[in-house]
Coordinates of C-alpha atoms in Angstrom, one line a residue:
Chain A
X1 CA 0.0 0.0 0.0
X2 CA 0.9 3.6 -1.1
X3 CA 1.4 5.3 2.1
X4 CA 2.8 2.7 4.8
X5 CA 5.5 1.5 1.8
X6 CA 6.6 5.2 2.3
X7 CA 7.5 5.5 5.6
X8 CA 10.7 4.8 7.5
X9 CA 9.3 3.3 10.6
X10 CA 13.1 2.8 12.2
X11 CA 13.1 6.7 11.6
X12 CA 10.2 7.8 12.9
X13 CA 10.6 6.0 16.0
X14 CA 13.3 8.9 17.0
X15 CA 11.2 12.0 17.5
X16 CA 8.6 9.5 19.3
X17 CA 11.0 8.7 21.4
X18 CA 12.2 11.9 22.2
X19 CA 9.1 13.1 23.2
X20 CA 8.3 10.6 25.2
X21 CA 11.8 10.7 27.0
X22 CA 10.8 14.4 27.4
X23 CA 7.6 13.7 29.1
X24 CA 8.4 11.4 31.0
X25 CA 11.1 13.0 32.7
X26 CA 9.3 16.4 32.7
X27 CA 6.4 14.1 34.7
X28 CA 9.3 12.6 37.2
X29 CA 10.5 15.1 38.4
X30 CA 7.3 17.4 38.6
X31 CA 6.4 14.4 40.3
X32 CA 9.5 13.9 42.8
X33 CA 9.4 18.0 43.6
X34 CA 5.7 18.4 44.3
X35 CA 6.7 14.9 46.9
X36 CA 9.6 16.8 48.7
X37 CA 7.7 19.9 48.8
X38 CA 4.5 18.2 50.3
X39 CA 7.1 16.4 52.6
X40 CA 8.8 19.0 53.6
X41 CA 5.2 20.6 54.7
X42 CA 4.8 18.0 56.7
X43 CA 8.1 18.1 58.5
X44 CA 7.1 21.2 59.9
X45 CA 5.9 21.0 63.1
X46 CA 2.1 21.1 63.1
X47 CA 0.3 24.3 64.6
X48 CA -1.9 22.2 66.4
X49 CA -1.0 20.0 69.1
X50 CA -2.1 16.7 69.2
X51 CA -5.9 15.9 68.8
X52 CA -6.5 14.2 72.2
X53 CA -10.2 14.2 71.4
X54 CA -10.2 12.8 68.0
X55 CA -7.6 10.6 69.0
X56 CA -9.8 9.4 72.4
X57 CA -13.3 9.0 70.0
X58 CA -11.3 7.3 67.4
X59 CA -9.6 5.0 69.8
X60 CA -13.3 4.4 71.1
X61 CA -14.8 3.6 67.8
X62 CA -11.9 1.1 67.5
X63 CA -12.5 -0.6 70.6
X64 CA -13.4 -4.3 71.0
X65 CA -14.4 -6.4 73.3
X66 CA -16.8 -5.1 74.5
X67 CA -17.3 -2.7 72.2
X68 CA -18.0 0.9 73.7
X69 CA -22.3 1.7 73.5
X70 CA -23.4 4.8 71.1
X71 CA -23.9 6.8 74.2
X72 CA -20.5 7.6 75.0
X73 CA -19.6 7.6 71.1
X74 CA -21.7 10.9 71.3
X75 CA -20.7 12.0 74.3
X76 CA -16.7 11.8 73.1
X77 CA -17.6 13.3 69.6
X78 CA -19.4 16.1 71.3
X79 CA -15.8 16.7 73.3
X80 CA -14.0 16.6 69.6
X81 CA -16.4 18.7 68.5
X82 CA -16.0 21.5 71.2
X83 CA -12.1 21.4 70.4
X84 CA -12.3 22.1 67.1
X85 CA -14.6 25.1 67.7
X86 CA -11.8 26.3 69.8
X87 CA -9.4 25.5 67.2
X88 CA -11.2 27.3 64.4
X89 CA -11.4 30.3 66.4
X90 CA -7.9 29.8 66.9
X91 CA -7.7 29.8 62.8
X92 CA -10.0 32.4 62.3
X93 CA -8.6 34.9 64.9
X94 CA -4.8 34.5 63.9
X95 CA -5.5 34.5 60.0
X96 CA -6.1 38.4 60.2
X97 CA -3.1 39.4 61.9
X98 CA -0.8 36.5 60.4
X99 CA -1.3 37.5 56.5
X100 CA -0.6 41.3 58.0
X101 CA 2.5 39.8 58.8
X102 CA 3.1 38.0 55.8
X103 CA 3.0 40.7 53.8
X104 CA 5.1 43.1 55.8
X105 CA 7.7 40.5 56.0
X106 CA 7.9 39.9 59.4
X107 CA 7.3 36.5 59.4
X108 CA 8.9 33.3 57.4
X109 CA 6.8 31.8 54.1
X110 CA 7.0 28.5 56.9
X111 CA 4.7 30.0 59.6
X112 CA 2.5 30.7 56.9
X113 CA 2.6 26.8 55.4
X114 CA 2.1 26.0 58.7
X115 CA -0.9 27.9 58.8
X116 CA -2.6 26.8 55.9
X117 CA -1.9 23.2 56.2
X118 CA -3.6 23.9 60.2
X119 CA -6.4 25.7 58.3
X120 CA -7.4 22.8 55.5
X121 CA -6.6 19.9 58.4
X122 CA -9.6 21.7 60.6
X123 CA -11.4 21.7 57.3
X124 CA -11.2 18.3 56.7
X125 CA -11.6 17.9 60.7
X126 CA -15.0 19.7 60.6
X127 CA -16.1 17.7 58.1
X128 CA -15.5 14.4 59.5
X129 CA -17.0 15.1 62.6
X130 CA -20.9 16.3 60.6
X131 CA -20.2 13.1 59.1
X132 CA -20.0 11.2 62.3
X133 CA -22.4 12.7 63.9
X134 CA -25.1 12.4 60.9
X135 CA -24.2 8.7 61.0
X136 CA -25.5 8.6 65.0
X137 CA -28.5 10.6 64.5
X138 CA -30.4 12.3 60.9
X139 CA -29.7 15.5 61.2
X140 CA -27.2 16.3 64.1
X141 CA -24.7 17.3 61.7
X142 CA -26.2 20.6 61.5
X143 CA -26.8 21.2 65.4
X144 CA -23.5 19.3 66.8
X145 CA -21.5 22.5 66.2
X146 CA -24.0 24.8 67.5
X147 CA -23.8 22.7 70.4
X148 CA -20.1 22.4 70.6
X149 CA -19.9 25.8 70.9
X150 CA -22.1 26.6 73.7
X151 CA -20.2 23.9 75.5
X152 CA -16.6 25.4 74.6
X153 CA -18.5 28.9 75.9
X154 CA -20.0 27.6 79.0
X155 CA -17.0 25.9 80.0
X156 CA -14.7 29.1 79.9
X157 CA -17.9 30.5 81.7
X158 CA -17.5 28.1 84.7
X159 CA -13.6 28.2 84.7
X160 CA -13.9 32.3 84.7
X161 CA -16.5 31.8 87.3
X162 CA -14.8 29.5 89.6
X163 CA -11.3 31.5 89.6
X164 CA -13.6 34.6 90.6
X165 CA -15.6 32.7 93.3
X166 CA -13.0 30.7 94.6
X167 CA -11.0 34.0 95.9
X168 CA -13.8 34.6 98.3
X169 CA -12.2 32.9 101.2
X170 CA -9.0 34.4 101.2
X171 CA -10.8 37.7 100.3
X172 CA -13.1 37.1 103.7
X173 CA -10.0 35.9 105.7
X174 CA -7.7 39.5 104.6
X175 CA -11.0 41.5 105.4
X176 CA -11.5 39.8 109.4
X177 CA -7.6 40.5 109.8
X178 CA -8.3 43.3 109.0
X179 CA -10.9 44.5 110.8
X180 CA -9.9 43.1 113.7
X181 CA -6.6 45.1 113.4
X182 CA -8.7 48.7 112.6
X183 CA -10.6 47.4 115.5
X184 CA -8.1 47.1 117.9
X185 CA -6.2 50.1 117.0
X186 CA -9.5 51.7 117.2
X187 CA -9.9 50.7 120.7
X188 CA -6.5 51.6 121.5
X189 CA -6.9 55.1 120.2
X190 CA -10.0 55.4 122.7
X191 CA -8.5 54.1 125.5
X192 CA -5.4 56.8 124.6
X193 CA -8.0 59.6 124.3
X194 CA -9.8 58.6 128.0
X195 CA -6.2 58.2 129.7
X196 CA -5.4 61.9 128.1
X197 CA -8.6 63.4 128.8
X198 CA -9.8 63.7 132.0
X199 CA -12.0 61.2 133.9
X200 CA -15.2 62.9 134.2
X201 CA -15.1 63.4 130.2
X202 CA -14.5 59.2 129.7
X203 CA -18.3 59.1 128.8
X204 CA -17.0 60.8 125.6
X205 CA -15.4 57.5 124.2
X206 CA -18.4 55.3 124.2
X207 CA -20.1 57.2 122.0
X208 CA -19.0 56.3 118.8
X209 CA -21.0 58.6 117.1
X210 CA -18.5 61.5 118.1
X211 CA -15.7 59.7 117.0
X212 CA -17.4 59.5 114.0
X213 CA -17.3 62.8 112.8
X214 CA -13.4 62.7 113.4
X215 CA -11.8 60.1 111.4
X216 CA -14.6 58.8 108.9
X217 CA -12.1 56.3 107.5
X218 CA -12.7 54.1 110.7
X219 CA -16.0 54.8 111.3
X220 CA -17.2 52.2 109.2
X221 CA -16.1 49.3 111.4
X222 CA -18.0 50.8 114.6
X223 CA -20.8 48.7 114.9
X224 CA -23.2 51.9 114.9
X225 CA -24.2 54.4 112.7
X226 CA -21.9 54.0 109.2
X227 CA -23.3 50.1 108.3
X228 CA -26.9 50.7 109.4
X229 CA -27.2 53.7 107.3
X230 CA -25.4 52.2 104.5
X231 CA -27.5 49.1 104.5
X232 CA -30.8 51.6 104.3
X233 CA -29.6 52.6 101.3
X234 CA -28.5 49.5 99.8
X235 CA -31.9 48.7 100.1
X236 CA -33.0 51.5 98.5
X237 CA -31.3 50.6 95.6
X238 CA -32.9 47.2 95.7
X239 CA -36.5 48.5 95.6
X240 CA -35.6 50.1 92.2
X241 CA -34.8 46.9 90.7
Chain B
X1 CA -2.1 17.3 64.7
X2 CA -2.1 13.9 63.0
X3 CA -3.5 13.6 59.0
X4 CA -6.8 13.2 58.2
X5 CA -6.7 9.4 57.9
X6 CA -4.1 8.3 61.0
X7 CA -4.7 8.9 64.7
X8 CA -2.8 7.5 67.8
X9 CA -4.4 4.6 69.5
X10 CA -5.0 5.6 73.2
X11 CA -4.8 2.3 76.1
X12 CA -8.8 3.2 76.6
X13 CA -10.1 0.5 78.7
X14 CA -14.0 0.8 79.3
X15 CA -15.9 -0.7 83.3
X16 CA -18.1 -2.8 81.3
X17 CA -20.8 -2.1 84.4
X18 CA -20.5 1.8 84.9
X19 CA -19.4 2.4 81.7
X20 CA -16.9 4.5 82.9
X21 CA -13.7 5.2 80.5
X22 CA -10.7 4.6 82.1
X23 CA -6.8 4.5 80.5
X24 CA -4.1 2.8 81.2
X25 CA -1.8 4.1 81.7
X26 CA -2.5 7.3 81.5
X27 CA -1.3 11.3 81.6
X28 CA -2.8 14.1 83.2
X29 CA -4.1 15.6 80.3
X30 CA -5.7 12.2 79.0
X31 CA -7.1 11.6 82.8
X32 CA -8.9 15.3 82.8
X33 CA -10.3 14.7 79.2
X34 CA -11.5 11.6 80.2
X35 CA -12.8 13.3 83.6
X36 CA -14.6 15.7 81.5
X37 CA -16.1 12.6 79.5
X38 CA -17.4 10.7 81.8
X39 CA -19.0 13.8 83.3
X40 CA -20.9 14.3 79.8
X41 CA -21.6 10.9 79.3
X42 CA -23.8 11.1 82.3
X43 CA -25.3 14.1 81.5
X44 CA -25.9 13.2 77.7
X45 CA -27.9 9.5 79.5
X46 CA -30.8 11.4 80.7
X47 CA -30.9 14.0 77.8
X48 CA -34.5 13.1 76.9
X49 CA -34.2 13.2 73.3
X50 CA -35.1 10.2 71.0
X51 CA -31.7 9.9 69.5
X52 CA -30.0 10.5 73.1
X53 CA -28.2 13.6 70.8
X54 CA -28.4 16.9 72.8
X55 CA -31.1 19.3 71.6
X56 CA -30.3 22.4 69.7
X57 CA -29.3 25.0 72.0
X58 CA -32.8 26.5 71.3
X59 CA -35.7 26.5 72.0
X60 CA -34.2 25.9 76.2
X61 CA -36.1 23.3 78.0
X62 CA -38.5 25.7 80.6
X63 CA -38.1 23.8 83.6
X64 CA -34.8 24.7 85.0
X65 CA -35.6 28.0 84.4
X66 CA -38.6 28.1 86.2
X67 CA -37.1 26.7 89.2
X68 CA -34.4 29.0 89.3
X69 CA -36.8 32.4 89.1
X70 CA -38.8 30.7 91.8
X71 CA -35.8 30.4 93.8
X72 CA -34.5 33.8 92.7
X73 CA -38.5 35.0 93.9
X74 CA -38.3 33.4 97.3
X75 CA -34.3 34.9 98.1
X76 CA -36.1 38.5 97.2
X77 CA -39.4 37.6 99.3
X78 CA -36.8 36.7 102.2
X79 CA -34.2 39.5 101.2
X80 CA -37.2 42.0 101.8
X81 CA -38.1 40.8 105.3
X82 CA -34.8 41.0 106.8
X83 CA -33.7 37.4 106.7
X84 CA -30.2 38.1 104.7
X85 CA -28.8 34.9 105.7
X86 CA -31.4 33.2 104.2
X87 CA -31.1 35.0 101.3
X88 CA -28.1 34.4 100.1
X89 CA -28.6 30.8 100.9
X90 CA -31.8 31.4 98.5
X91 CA -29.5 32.8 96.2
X92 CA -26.4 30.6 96.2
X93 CA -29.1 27.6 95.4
X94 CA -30.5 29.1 92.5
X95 CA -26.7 29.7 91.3
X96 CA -25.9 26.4 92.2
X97 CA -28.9 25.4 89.8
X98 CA -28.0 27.9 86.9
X99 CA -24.4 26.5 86.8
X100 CA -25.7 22.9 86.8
X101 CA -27.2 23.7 83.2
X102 CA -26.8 21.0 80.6
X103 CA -23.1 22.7 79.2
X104 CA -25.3 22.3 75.9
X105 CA -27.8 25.1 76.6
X106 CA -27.3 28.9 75.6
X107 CA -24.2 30.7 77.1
X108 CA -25.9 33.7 77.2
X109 CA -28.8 32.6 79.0
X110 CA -26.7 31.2 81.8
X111 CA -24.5 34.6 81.9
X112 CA -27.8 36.5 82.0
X113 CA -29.3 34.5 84.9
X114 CA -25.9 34.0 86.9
X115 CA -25.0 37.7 86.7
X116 CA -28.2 38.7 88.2
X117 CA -28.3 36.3 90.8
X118 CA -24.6 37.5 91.9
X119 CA -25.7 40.4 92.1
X120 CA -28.6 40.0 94.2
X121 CA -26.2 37.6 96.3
X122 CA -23.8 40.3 96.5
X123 CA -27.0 43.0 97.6
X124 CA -27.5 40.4 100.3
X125 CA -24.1 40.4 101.9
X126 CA -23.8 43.4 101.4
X127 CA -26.7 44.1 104.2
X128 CA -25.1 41.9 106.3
X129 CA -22.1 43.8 106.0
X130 CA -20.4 40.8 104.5
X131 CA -18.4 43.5 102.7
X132 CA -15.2 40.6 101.2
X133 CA -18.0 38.2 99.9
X134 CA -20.4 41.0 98.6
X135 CA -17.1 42.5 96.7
X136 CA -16.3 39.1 95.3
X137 CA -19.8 38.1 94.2
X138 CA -19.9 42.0 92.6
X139 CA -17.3 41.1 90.7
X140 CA -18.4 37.8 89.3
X141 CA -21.5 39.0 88.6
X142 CA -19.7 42.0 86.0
X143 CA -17.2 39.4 84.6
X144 CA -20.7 37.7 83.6
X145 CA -21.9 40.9 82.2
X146 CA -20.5 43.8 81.5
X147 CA -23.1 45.9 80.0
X148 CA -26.1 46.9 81.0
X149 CA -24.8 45.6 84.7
X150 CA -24.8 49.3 86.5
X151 CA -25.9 47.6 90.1
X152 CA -22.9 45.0 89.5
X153 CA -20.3 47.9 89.2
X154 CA -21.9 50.1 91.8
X155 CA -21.9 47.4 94.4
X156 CA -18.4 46.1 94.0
X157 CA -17.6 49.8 94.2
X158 CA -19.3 50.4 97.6
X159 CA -17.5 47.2 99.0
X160 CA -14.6 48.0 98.1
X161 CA -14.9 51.7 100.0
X162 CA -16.9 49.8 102.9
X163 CA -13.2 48.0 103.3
X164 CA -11.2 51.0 102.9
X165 CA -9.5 49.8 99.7
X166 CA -10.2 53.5 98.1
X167 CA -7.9 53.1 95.2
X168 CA -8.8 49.5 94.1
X169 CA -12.7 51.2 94.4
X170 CA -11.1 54.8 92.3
X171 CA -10.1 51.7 89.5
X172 CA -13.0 49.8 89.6
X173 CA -15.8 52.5 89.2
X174 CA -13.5 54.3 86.5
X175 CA -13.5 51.2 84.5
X176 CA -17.3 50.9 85.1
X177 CA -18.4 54.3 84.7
X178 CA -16.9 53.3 80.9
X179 CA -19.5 51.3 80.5
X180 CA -22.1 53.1 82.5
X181 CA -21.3 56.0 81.8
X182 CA -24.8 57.8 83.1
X183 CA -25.4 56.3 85.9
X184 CA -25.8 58.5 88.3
X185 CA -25.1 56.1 91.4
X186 CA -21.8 55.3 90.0
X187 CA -21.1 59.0 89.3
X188 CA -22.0 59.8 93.7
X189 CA -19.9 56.7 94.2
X190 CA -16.8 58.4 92.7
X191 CA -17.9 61.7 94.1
X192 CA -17.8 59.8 97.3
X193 CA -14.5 57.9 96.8
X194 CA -12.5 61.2 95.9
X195 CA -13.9 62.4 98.8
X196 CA -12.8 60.0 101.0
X197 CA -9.3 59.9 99.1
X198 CA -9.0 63.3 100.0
X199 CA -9.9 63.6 103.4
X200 CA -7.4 60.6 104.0
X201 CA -4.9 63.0 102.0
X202 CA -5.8 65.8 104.7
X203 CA -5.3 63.8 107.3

């Protein structure tokens, strides 16, 4: 046949192999640098630390013998859940201020790999967990996160809480030292001003009232007059409520 | 954190009665998580829902609430005869209550209700002259809410003169007289405190 008598096959096997040398070693080593790079990534330290969460639920679901009841499966993905809401605020809040940074220079192209391989492992994270939690129940996918986040807010609610409370006792403790130190001074003062003054005037430091009008700073411990009055007006303010 | 498809087997062992997870061995981080699991385990049991997930944070189940404003109701009722004691008992229960909210349920709705019960706790020591405890509660109940909290502010304030500590009280009604900036009881109180600051200068 005409055409096929005409061509050189031996020949034309040249430029076919040349390209296909070219390719193919143009795909290697695209192949090997995109490998190192994504290696490299990795080899940076993560911006996370460890999931313990994840890693407690998943070692849950993998449990056998006897294998752990639905219950606590929710109850642990709820807890993974609540992490990675604070973790994605983590994201969200630092993103801002970190691509500032980027731009001006002031931080390394690393922190910022670092960043966004932290950012599309949450992603992934998120979506994993509406997946779980669609499998337990139809439709808790879309409420879990709500839910995780009220938890990760009342949480930091009771810890604020508890910190604030829990300095009552000392608080109580300084104030009765206290007092009773005022106190005694107080008394000592008194018994200064009877010794000084005369006896017939001693009637003078029983009233406290008097004493009152002299040094107001004190005046507050003395059982009379400052508390009462101040109490009448707390009261006051009550009745507005 | 790991990849997407790897994670770290933990030594989880489970009490096949309580159901209690255990590990083994274990750190102190794993053995708080774990604390803090258990704890929601037993809160998610009696959840009431068919699927045993917790509800959307709203609409909030009405029960708890109701208890709490009855016991909020019966701490004024007391508060207003006299019987402070018994008041902040009153009041300390109902806080009690608030806090024991399903973690699941509005944040805000729990700041709301906890702020105002502080602050009635703090009103009520306060009258006793229980000036350390009312300061503390005062300032629990404006680290619950900020805003809109003008008695919360005021009250901490007053302690905090009531125990002579004039230029904690000078800070403290500053700071809330930026958010309150009209009220006119925090504006006396600072009248009051400069006062006193001087008079102690004088002295």
């Amino acid at each position: 046949m005409w055409p096929f008598d005409a061509v050189d096959w031996v020949m034309l096997t040249i430029p076919f192999a040349y390209i296909t040398v070219l390719f193919g070693s143009l795909y290697t080593f695209s192949n090997i640098y995109r490998k190192r790079k994504v290696a490299k990534a990795a080899a940076l330290e993560p911006w996370f630390p460890p999931h313990l969460q994840r890693n407690v639920y998943l070692s849950l679901l993998h449990m056998e013998s006897p294998k752990c009841p639905d219950s606590i499966l929710k109850a642990a993905l709820l807890r993974r859940a609540t992490e990675d809401i604070q973790r994605i605020i983590q994201i969200r809040s630092a993103k801002q201020a970190l691509q500032v940074l980027l731009q001006r220079g002031s931080v390394g192209d690393d922190l910022w790999q670092r960043f966004q391989r932290a950012e599309k492992e949450i992603e992934e994270e998120l979506r994993d967990v509406v997946n779980e939690a669609n499998a337990f129940a139809p439709n808790w996918g879309q409420t879990i996160f709500q839910s995780a986040s009220e938890m990760a807010q009342n949480n930091h609610i009771r810890e604020r809480l508890s910190e604030i409370l829990s300095t009552a006792q000392s608080e109580k403790e300084w104030w009765e030292k206290r007092k009773a130190t005022i106190q005694s001074d107080f008394m000592k003062e008194l018994d200064d001003e009877k010794a000084v003054k005369s006896p017939a005037e001693s009637s003078y430091g029983g009233s406290v009232k008097g004493v009152k009008s002299m040094s107001d700073d004190d005046a507050v411990l003395v059982e009379a007059g400052g508390p009462a009055e101040k109490a009448a007006k707390a009261k006051k303010k009550k009745g507005k409520h | 954190m790991e990849s997407p498809d790897v994670f770290t087997l933990l030594p989880l062992e489970m009490n096949p009665t309580t159901k209690i997870i255990t590990a083994n061995p274990s750190s102190t981080a794993l053995a708080n998580e774990l604390e803090a699991l258990n704890a929601l385990h037993k809160g998610l049991l009696n959840v009431g829902t068919p699927t045993g997930t917790p509800p959307p944070p709203v609409p909030v189940n009405p029960t708890r609430s109701a208890q709490i404003g009855k016991l909020r109701e019966s701490g004024n009722a007391e508060f207003r005869k006299g019987n402070h004691a018994q008041a902040v008992k009153l009041y300390s229960l109902a806080i009690d209550m608030a806090l024991g909210r399903p973690h699941w349920e509005p944040s805000g709705l729990v700041r709301e209700e906890i702020s105002g019960l502080l602050s009635n706790r703090a009103q009520a020591n306060m009258a006793q002259q229980h000036w350390a405890e009312g300061a503390v509660d005062a300032e629990a109940s404006v680290e619950m809410k900020k805003v809109g909290n003008a008695k919360g502010w005021w009250r901490r304030g007053t302690c905090l003169l009531e125990m002579g500590r004039l230029d904690e009280a000078e800070a403290w009604v500053k700071q809330g007289l930026e958010f309150e900036a009209t009220e006119q009881d925090l504006v006396q109180l600072k009248q009051e405190i400069e006062k006193r600051k001087g008079g102690k200068a004088a002295h």
